[in-house]
Coordinates of C-alpha atoms in Angstrom, one line a residue:
M1 CA 119.6 -26.4 11.1
D2 CA 117.7 -27.5 14.2
K3 CA 117.7 -24.0 15.6
G4 CA 116.3 -22.6 12.3
L5 CA 113.6 -25.3 12.2
H6 CA 112.6 -24.5 15.8
F7 CA 112.5 -20.8 15.1
T8 CA 110.2 -21.4 12.1
I9 CA 107.8 -23.5 14.1
W10 CA 107.7 -20.9 16.8
V11 CA 106.9 -18.1 14.4
V12 CA 104.1 -20.1 12.7
T13 CA 102.6 -21.0 16.1
T14 CA 102.7 -17.4 17.2
L15 CA 100.9 -16.2 14.1
L16 CA 98.2 -18.8 14.5
L17 CA 97.6 -17.8 18.1
L18 CA 97.3 -14.1 17.2
R19 CA 94.8 -14.9 14.4
E20 CA 92.6 -16.9 16.8
S21 CA 92.6 -14.2 19.4
S22 CA 91.7 -11.6 16.8
Q23 CA 88.8 -13.7 15.7
A24 CA 87.7 -14.2 19.3
G25 CA 87.8 -10.5 19.8
E26 CA 85.7 -9.8 16.8
E27 CA 83.1 -12.4 17.9
N28 CA 82.9 -10.7 21.3
D29 CA 82.4 -7.2 19.8
P30 CA 78.7 -6.3 20.5
E31 CA 78.3 -4.3 17.3
M32 CA 79.7 -7.1 15.1
L33 CA 77.6 -9.6 17.0
A34 CA 74.5 -7.5 16.3
A35 CA 75.4 -7.2 12.7
S36 CA 76.0 -10.9 12.2
T37 CA 73.3 -12.5 14.3
S38 CA 70.5 -9.9 14.4
G39 CA 71.0 -8.8 10.8
L40 CA 70.9 -12.2 9.3
G41 CA 68.8 -14.0 11.8
T42 CA 71.5 -16.8 12.0
D43 CA 74.6 -17.5 14.1
S44 CA 76.7 -18.5 11.0
R45 CA 79.6 -16.2 10.5
G46 CA 80.4 -17.6 7.0
S47 CA 77.0 -16.5 5.6
A48 CA 77.7 -13.0 6.7
E49 CA 80.8 -12.5 4.7
G50 CA 80.3 -10.3 1.6
L51 CA 77.0 -8.8 2.7
P52 CA 76.6 -5.0 2.9
T53 CA 76.5 -3.4 6.4
L54 CA 74.1 -0.5 7.0
T55 CA 74.4 1.9 9.9
V56 CA 70.9 2.5 11.4
T57 CA 70.0 5.5 13.5
T58 CA 67.0 5.3 15.9
I59 CA 65.6 6.8 19.0
L60 CA 64.6 5.2 22.3
E61 CA 60.8 5.2 22.6
D62 CA 58.6 2.5 24.0
P63 CA 57.7 0.1 22.3
Y64 CA 59.6 0.9 19.1
M65 CA 63.1 0.8 20.6
M66 CA 64.0 -0.1 24.2
V67 CA 67.1 -1.1 26.1
R68 CA 66.8 -4.5 27.9
G69 CA 70.1 -5.3 29.6
A70 CA 72.8 -4.8 27.1
E71 CA 70.6 -5.2 24.0
L72 CA 68.0 -3.3 22.1
E73 CA 64.6 -4.7 21.5
G74 CA 61.2 -3.4 20.3
Y75 CA 59.0 -3.1 17.3
C76 CA 61.6 -1.4 15.1
M77 CA 64.3 -4.0 16.0
D78 CA 61.9 -6.8 14.9
L79 CA 61.0 -4.9 11.8
L80 CA 64.7 -4.3 11.0
A81 CA 65.5 -8.0 11.5
A82 CA 62.7 -9.0 9.1
L83 CA 63.9 -6.5 6.5
A84 CA 67.5 -7.6 6.8
G85 CA 66.5 -11.2 6.4
M86 CA 64.5 -10.4 3.3
L87 CA 67.0 -8.1 1.6
R88 CA 70.2 -9.8 2.9
F89 CA 72.1 -7.1 4.6
Q90 CA 73.8 -6.6 7.9
Y91 CA 73.3 -3.6 10.2
R92 CA 74.6 -1.7 13.2
V93 CA 72.1 0.2 15.3
K94 CA 73.0 3.5 17.0
V95 CA 70.8 5.7 19.1
V96 CA 70.6 9.3 17.8
G97 CA 73.0 11.6 19.6
D98 CA 70.7 14.6 20.4
G99 CA 67.7 12.4 21.2
K100 CA 65.5 14.2 18.6
Y101 CA 63.5 13.1 15.6
G102 CA 64.5 15.8 13.2
A103 CA 63.7 19.4 12.7
V104 CA 65.3 22.5 11.2
S105 CA 67.3 24.4 13.9
A106 CA 67.7 28.2 14.1
G107 CA 70.9 28.0 12.1
G108 CA 69.1 26.2 9.2
N109 CA 70.6 22.8 9.9
W110 CA 68.6 19.6 10.6
T111 CA 68.7 18.0 14.0
G112 CA 68.0 14.5 15.2
M113 CA 67.9 11.4 12.9
I114 CA 67.3 13.5 9.8
G115 CA 70.5 15.4 10.5
E116 CA 72.5 12.2 10.9
I117 CA 71.1 10.9 7.6
L118 CA 72.1 14.2 5.8
R119 CA 75.6 14.2 7.4
K120 CA 76.2 10.6 6.3
E121 CA 76.5 9.5 9.9
A122 CA 73.8 6.8 9.3
D123 CA 72.5 5.1 6.2
I124 CA 68.9 4.7 7.3
A125 CA 66.6 5.7 10.2
V126 CA 64.3 3.1 11.5
A127 CA 62.1 4.7 14.2
P128 CA 58.6 6.2 14.7
L129 CA 59.6 8.9 12.2
T130 CA 56.6 10.7 10.7
V131 CA 56.7 11.3 6.9
T132 CA 56.2 15.0 6.3
S133 CA 56.7 17.3 3.3
A134 CA 59.6 19.2 5.0
R135 CA 61.5 16.0 5.7
E136 CA 60.7 14.6 2.3
E137 CA 62.4 17.5 0.7
V138 CA 65.8 16.6 2.2
V139 CA 65.6 12.8 2.6
S140 CA 63.6 9.9 1.1
F141 CA 61.0 7.8 2.8
T142 CA 59.8 4.3 2.2
T143 CA 56.3 3.1 2.2
P144 CA 54.9 3.8 5.8
F145 CA 55.0 0.7 8.0
L146 CA 52.6 2.2 10.5
Q147 CA 49.6 4.5 10.1
T148 CA 48.8 7.1 12.7
G149 CA 47.3 10.6 13.2
I150 CA 47.2 13.4 15.8
G151 CA 45.2 12.8 19.0
I152 CA 44.7 14.1 22.5
L153 CA 45.9 12.1 25.5
L154 CA 44.1 12.8 28.8
R155 CA 43.9 11.5 32.3
K156 CA 40.5 10.0 33.1
D157 CA 39.9 11.7 36.4
T158 CA 40.6 15.1 34.8
V159 CA 37.9 14.7 32.1
S160 CA 35.2 12.6 33.8
Q161 CA 34.2 15.1 36.5
E162 CA 31.6 17.0 34.5
L163 CA 28.7 14.6 34.0
S164 CA 25.4 15.2 32.2
F165 CA 22.5 16.3 34.4
F166 CA 20.6 13.3 32.9
H167 CA 23.5 10.9 33.3
F168 CA 21.2 8.3 34.8
L169 CA 19.5 7.8 31.4
S170 CA 22.8 6.8 29.7
P171 CA 22.5 3.0 30.3
F172 CA 19.8 2.8 27.6
S173 CA 19.8 4.4 24.2
K174 CA 17.1 6.9 23.2
E175 CA 15.4 4.3 21.1
T176 CA 15.3 1.9 24.1
W177 CA 13.7 4.5 26.4
T178 CA 11.1 5.2 23.7
G179 CA 10.3 1.6 23.4
L180 CA 10.1 1.2 27.2
L181 CA 7.6 4.1 27.4
F182 CA 5.5 2.7 24.6
A183 CA 5.6 -0.8 26.3
Y184 CA 4.5 0.8 29.6
L185 CA 1.5 2.7 28.1
L186 CA 0.5 -0.3 26.1
T187 CA 0.6 -2.7 29.1
C188 CA -1.4 -0.2 31.2
F189 CA -4.0 0.1 28.5
C190 CA -4.3 -3.7 28.2
L191 CA -4.7 -3.9 32.0
F192 CA -7.5 -1.3 31.8
L193 CA -9.2 -3.1 28.8
V194 CA -8.9 -6.7 30.2
A195 CA -10.2 -5.6 33.6
R196 CA -13.3 -4.3 32.0
L197 CA -13.9 -7.3 29.7
S198 CA -13.3 -10.0 32.3
P199 CA -16.5 -10.9 34.4
S200 CA -14.2 -12.2 37.1
E201 CA -12.7 -8.8 37.6
W202 CA -15.9 -6.7 37.0
N203 CA -18.9 -8.8 37.7
E204 CA -21.6 -6.1 37.9
P205 CA -20.8 -3.3 35.4
K206 CA -24.2 -1.7 36.0
N207 CA -24.0 -1.6 39.8
E208 CA -20.3 -1.2 40.7
E209 CA -17.3 0.7 39.5
N210 CA -14.3 -1.0 38.0
H211 CA -11.3 -0.6 40.3
F212 CA -8.9 -0.8 37.3
T213 CA -9.5 2.7 35.9
F214 CA -6.9 3.9 33.4
L215 CA -5.2 6.0 36.1
N216 CA -5.1 3.0 38.5
S217 CA -3.7 0.9 35.7
L218 CA -0.9 3.5 35.2
W219 CA -0.2 3.4 38.9
F220 CA -0.2 -0.4 39.0
G221 CA 2.4 -0.5 36.1
A222 CA 4.6 2.2 37.8
G223 CA 4.5 0.2 41.0
A224 CA 5.9 -2.9 39.2
L225 CA 8.7 -0.8 37.8
A226 CA 9.6 0.2 41.3
L227 CA 9.3 -3.4 42.5
Q228 CA 6.4 -2.4 44.8
G229 CA 3.0 -4.1 45.0
V230 CA 0.2 -1.6 44.7
T231 CA -3.6 -1.8 44.7
P232 CA -5.9 -2.7 43.2
Q233 CA -5.0 -6.4 43.3
P234 CA -6.0 -8.4 40.2
Q235 CA -8.7 -11.1 40.6
A236 CA -9.2 -12.5 37.1
L237 CA -6.9 -14.9 35.5
S238 CA -6.5 -12.7 32.4
V239 CA -5.5 -9.6 34.5
R240 CA -3.1 -11.7 36.5
V241 CA -1.4 -13.0 33.3
I242 CA -0.7 -9.5 32.1
A243 CA 0.4 -8.5 35.6
V244 CA 2.9 -11.4 35.9
V245 CA 4.3 -10.8 32.4
W246 CA 4.8 -7.1 33.2
W247 CA 6.5 -7.9 36.5
L248 CA 8.9 -10.4 34.8
F249 CA 9.6 -7.8 32.1
T250 CA 10.4 -5.1 34.7
L251 CA 12.7 -7.5 36.7
A252 CA 14.7 -8.3 33.6
L253 CA 14.8 -4.6 32.5
L254 CA 15.9 -3.4 35.9
A255 CA 18.7 -6.0 36.0
A256 CA 19.9 -4.9 32.6
Y257 CA 19.7 -1.2 33.7
I258 CA 21.7 -1.8 36.9
A259 CA 24.3 -3.9 35.2
N260 CA 24.9 -1.3 32.4
F261 CA 24.8 1.6 34.8
T262 CA 27.5 -0.1 36.9
A263 CA 29.6 -0.6 33.8
L264 CA 29.1 3.0 32.9
L265 CA 30.3 4.3 36.3
S266 CA 33.3 2.0 36.3
S267 CA 34.4 2.8 32.8
G268 CA 33.9 6.6 32.8
S269 CA 35.1 6.6 29.2
E270 CA 31.9 7.5 27.3
Q271 CA 31.2 10.9 28.9
L272 CA 34.4 12.8 27.9
P273 CA 33.7 16.5 27.8
I274 CA 36.7 16.8 25.5
Q275 CA 35.8 14.9 22.4
T276 CA 37.5 17.1 19.8
F277 CA 40.3 19.6 19.4
E278 CA 37.6 22.4 19.5
D279 CA 36.5 21.2 22.9
L280 CA 40.1 21.3 24.0
V281 CA 40.5 24.9 22.9
K282 CA 37.2 26.0 24.6
Q283 CA 38.0 24.6 28.0
R284 CA 40.1 26.3 30.7
N285 CA 40.9 23.6 33.1
L286 CA 43.6 21.7 31.2
E287 CA 46.9 22.9 29.8
F288 CA 47.9 21.3 26.5
G289 CA 51.1 21.0 24.5
T290 CA 53.2 18.6 22.3
L291 CA 56.8 17.6 21.7
E292 CA 59.1 20.5 21.0
G293 CA 60.2 20.5 17.4
S294 CA 58.1 17.5 16.5
S295 CA 56.1 17.1 13.3
T296 CA 52.9 17.6 15.3
F297 CA 54.0 21.1 16.4
Y298 CA 54.7 22.1 12.8
F299 CA 51.4 20.6 11.6
F300 CA 49.5 23.1 13.8
K301 CA 51.9 25.9 12.8
N302 CA 51.3 25.4 9.0
S303 CA 47.6 24.5 9.3
K304 CA 45.1 27.0 8.0
N305 CA 42.3 25.7 10.2
P306 CA 41.2 28.3 12.7
I307 CA 41.0 25.8 15.6
H308 CA 44.5 24.5 14.7
Q309 CA 45.8 28.0 14.6
M310 CA 44.4 28.7 18.1
I311 CA 46.2 25.6 19.4
Y312 CA 49.5 26.7 17.8
E313 CA 49.2 30.2 19.2
Y314 CA 48.5 28.9 22.6
M315 CA 51.6 26.6 22.5
E316 CA 53.8 29.2 21.0
K317 CA 53.0 31.8 23.6
R318 CA 53.6 29.3 26.5
R319 CA 56.2 27.1 24.8
E320 CA 58.5 27.1 27.8
H321 CA 55.7 25.8 29.9
V322 CA 53.6 23.5 27.8
L323 CA 56.1 22.0 25.3
V324 CA 57.9 18.8 26.5
K325 CA 61.3 17.4 25.5
T326 CA 60.5 13.7 25.4
Y327 CA 57.6 11.4 25.1
Q328 CA 58.2 9.9 28.5
E329 CA 58.1 13.4 30.0
A330 CA 54.7 14.0 28.3
I331 CA 53.2 10.8 29.7
Q332 CA 54.4 11.6 33.2
R333 CA 53.1 15.1 33.0
V334 CA 49.6 13.9 31.9
M335 CA 49.5 11.5 34.9
D336 CA 50.7 14.0 37.4
S337 CA 49.0 17.3 36.5
N338 CA 46.1 18.8 34.6
Y339 CA 47.8 18.5 31.2
A340 CA 46.6 17.2 27.9
F341 CA 49.2 15.9 25.5
I342 CA 48.8 16.3 21.7
G343 CA 50.8 13.7 19.8
E344 CA 50.8 10.6 17.6
S345 CA 47.6 8.7 18.2
I346 CA 49.2 5.3 17.9
S347 CA 51.7 6.1 20.6
Q348 CA 48.8 7.4 22.7
D349 CA 47.0 4.2 22.3
L350 CA 50.0 2.4 23.7
A351 CA 50.2 4.8 26.7
A352 CA 46.5 4.2 27.4
A353 CA 47.1 0.5 27.2
R354 CA 50.1 0.6 29.6
H355 CA 48.6 3.2 32.0
C356 CA 44.9 2.4 32.7
N357 CA 44.2 5.9 34.1
L358 CA 44.9 7.4 30.7
I359 CA 42.6 7.7 27.7
R360 CA 42.7 9.1 24.2
A361 CA 40.0 11.4 23.0
P362 CA 38.0 10.1 20.0
E363 CA 39.0 12.7 17.4
V364 CA 42.1 12.0 15.3
I365 CA 43.3 14.5 12.7
G366 CA 46.1 14.7 10.2
A367 CA 46.4 11.1 9.0
R368 CA 50.0 10.2 8.4
G369 CA 52.5 7.3 8.5
Y370 CA 55.8 6.2 10.0
G371 CA 58.4 5.5 7.3
I372 CA 62.1 4.5 7.0
A373 CA 64.3 7.5 6.1
T374 CA 67.2 7.2 3.7
T375 CA 69.4 9.6 1.7
Q376 CA 67.8 10.8 -1.5
T377 CA 70.5 9.0 -3.5
S378 CA 70.3 5.8 -1.5
P379 CA 69.8 2.6 -3.6
W380 CA 68.0 1.0 -0.6
T381 CA 64.8 3.2 -0.7
K382 CA 62.9 1.2 -3.3
P383 CA 63.9 -2.3 -2.0
L384 CA 63.0 -1.3 1.5
S385 CA 59.6 0.0 0.3
I386 CA 58.9 -3.2 -1.5
A387 CA 59.9 -5.2 1.5
V388 CA 57.6 -3.2 3.8
L389 CA 54.7 -3.9 1.4
K390 CA 55.5 -7.6 1.4
L391 CA 55.5 -7.7 5.1
S392 CA 52.2 -5.9 5.2
E393 CA 50.7 -8.4 2.7
L394 CA 52.0 -11.3 4.7
G395 CA 50.4 -10.0 7.9
D396 CA 53.8 -9.6 9.6
L397 CA 53.2 -5.9 10.4
D398 CA 49.9 -6.7 12.0
Y399 CA 51.6 -9.4 14.1
L400 CA 54.2 -7.0 15.3
R401 CA 51.6 -4.4 16.1
N402 CA 49.6 -6.9 18.2
K403 CA 52.8 -8.2 19.8
W404 CA 54.1 -4.8 21.1
W405 CA 50.7 -3.1 21.8
E406 CA 48.9 -5.8 23.6
S407 CA 48.1 -5.3 27.3
S408 CA 45.4 -5.8 29.8
C409 CA 44.2 -2.2 29.5
L410 CA 43.9 -2.6 25.8
R411 CA 41.8 -5.7 26.2
Q412 CA 39.5 -3.8 28.6
S413 CA 39.0 -1.0 26.1
R414 CA 37.8 -3.4 23.5
D415 CA 34.9 -4.3 25.8
R416 CA 34.1 -0.6 26.0
W417 CA 30.7 0.3 27.5
S418 CA 27.9 1.3 25.2
P419 CA 24.2 2.0 25.8
L420 CA 21.8 -0.9 25.3
E421 CA 20.0 -0.7 22.0
P422 CA 16.5 -2.1 21.3
P423 CA 17.8 -5.3 19.5
A424 CA 19.6 -6.3 22.7
L425 CA 16.3 -6.3 24.5
G426 CA 14.2 -7.5 21.6
G427 CA 13.4 -10.8 23.1
L428 CA 12.2 -9.1 26.3
F429 CA 9.8 -6.9 24.4
L430 CA 8.6 -9.8 22.4
A431 CA 7.8 -11.8 25.5
L432 CA 5.8 -8.9 26.9
G433 CA 3.9 -8.6 23.7
V434 CA 3.0 -12.3 23.7
G435 CA 1.9 -12.0 27.3
L436 CA -0.4 -9.0 26.5
V437 CA -2.0 -11.0 23.7
L438 CA -2.6 -14.0 25.9
G439 CA -4.2 -11.8 28.6
V440 CA -6.6 -10.2 26.1
L441 CA -7.5 -13.6 24.7
A442 CA -8.1 -14.9 28.2
A443 CA -10.4 -12.0 29.0
L444 CA -12.4 -12.6 25.8
A445 CA -12.6 -16.3 26.7
E446 CA -13.9 -15.4 30.2
L447 CA -16.5 -13.0 28.8
S448 CA -17.6 -15.5 26.2
N449 CA -18.1 -18.2 28.8
S450 CA -20.1 -15.8 31.0
S451 CA -22.2 -14.7 28.0
R452 CA -23.0 -18.3 27.1
H453 CA -24.5 -18.9 30.6
M454 CA -26.4 -15.6 30.5
A455 CA -27.8 -16.4 27.0
G456 CA -29.1 -19.8 28.3
H457 CA -31.0 -18.1 31.2
A458 CA -32.3 -15.2 29.1
K459 CA -33.0 -17.5 26.1
K460 CA -31.1 -15.2 23.8
S461 CA -28.4 -15.9 21.3
C462 CA -24.9 -16.1 22.7
C463 CA -23.6 -13.6 20.1
S464 CA -26.1 -10.9 21.0
V465 CA -25.4 -11.3 24.7
F466 CA -21.6 -11.2 24.1
I467 CA -22.0 -8.0 22.1
E468 CA -24.3 -6.5 24.7
E469 CA -21.7 -7.2 27.5
I470 CA -18.9 -5.7 25.5
C471 CA -20.9 -2.5 24.8
T472 CA -21.9 -2.3 28.5
R473 CA -18.4 -2.8 29.8
L474 CA -16.8 -0.4 27.3
R475 CA -19.6 2.2 27.8
I476 CA -20.6 2.0 24.1
K477 CA -24.3 1.5 24.8
E478 CA -24.8 4.9 26.4
S479 CA -23.4 6.7 23.4
A480 CA -25.6 4.6 21.1
R481 CA -28.9 5.5 22.9
P482 CA -29.5 9.0 21.2
S483 CA -29.3 7.4 17.8
Q484 CA -31.9 4.7 18.8
E485 CA -34.5 7.0 20.4
P486 CA -35.5 8.9 17.3
S487 CA -36.1 5.7 15.5
G488 CA -38.4 4.6 18.4
K489 CA -40.4 7.8 18.2
A490 CA -40.8 7.4 14.5
N491 CA -42.2 4.0 14.9
A492 CA -44.7 5.2 17.5

């Protein structure tokens, strides 16, 4: 009896130990750990029981999916965790076997993530997978979680060599240069006018010449722009007021010009000779290509646009030399050689943010989106689409975008250089205008005061002497003499 009891106890103890070791092995399994903790956002094993498990195929691409140690992380992992928490499912993540997104092979079969979905090797594909009509025919896509297009990625030093002959005019806009020219001419005219009206500057208009002729006034204004003092030197207070205001104006203007020109030279981003795909086709210094078998390649192949057709023919003829296998290879080739990469604009923005010597051309074509691929009969397509829309409405997708795309280079590009417009210098032009008005008023006051003294000595009215002085100084009296002489003869 005792032997039977001991045997029973031994059997029960052995079974309990085997069960505990089995549970410990399951907890240490990386795939099950990812399914339980990452999929649910909790460490509770009990809450994971009974929930469906989805096999997710993806592709390694920064920042969507990256390997950090023994774990995967990135934009798509965060998106997957948010969707799993919202729809209550577990998941296992696997990297696509052939490292491709999905295209039709020569044998008519689909490669990449699309092929794994069709072969039932994965339930969904969460990756930067572009929604295209060809892919939509064989799989289903959810609402896009990221919007993108096709852009051109370039290295800065390969595109900033050809500068405009009038590159020195770039710090100011055309409107600003026009306003500056008008301000210069108006100031010189005011100098010429005030120097004639002021008795302190031109005391004997009948016996001496005024030094501030219009040409001399132009020369005086140009000397101030060059920070050089030139003759004639102003004597009257009114002329000095205008001269001082013009000098202050030119000092501030030159400071703004130098600062903006320095920013222009350091940025080098506003003078890209390659602004569009047409510019890319016309040039002969850069080779260009895209990912082999990507949706971008087939976009140009199927496009009816003549420019797009020229790009496709170029890539097709030299496909062994210009088409790249991976996105990382494309980035490295752009940095190391005279090569322009045509690809998804959102990925190019990230590359320009991570590598400060890269830049994306302004034009973006073929607006498209990244979606989650499922089988056409999958019950998860609609729930996933609704969940993506909810994440967008809650601002979670914007948060993920800012989280994985933020960098120092991206912050610098936000402060991108631009030419100074007239509103930026509006206060400066206003101060100049006020100074010119004050100078003219001061000259009139000086002339009025002088006319008052002359009227007292000549026993004439102050107004008549003032008008006489103005006519004399502005050479109006000489032109009026012919009209006065006939009347004198008639009276005789």
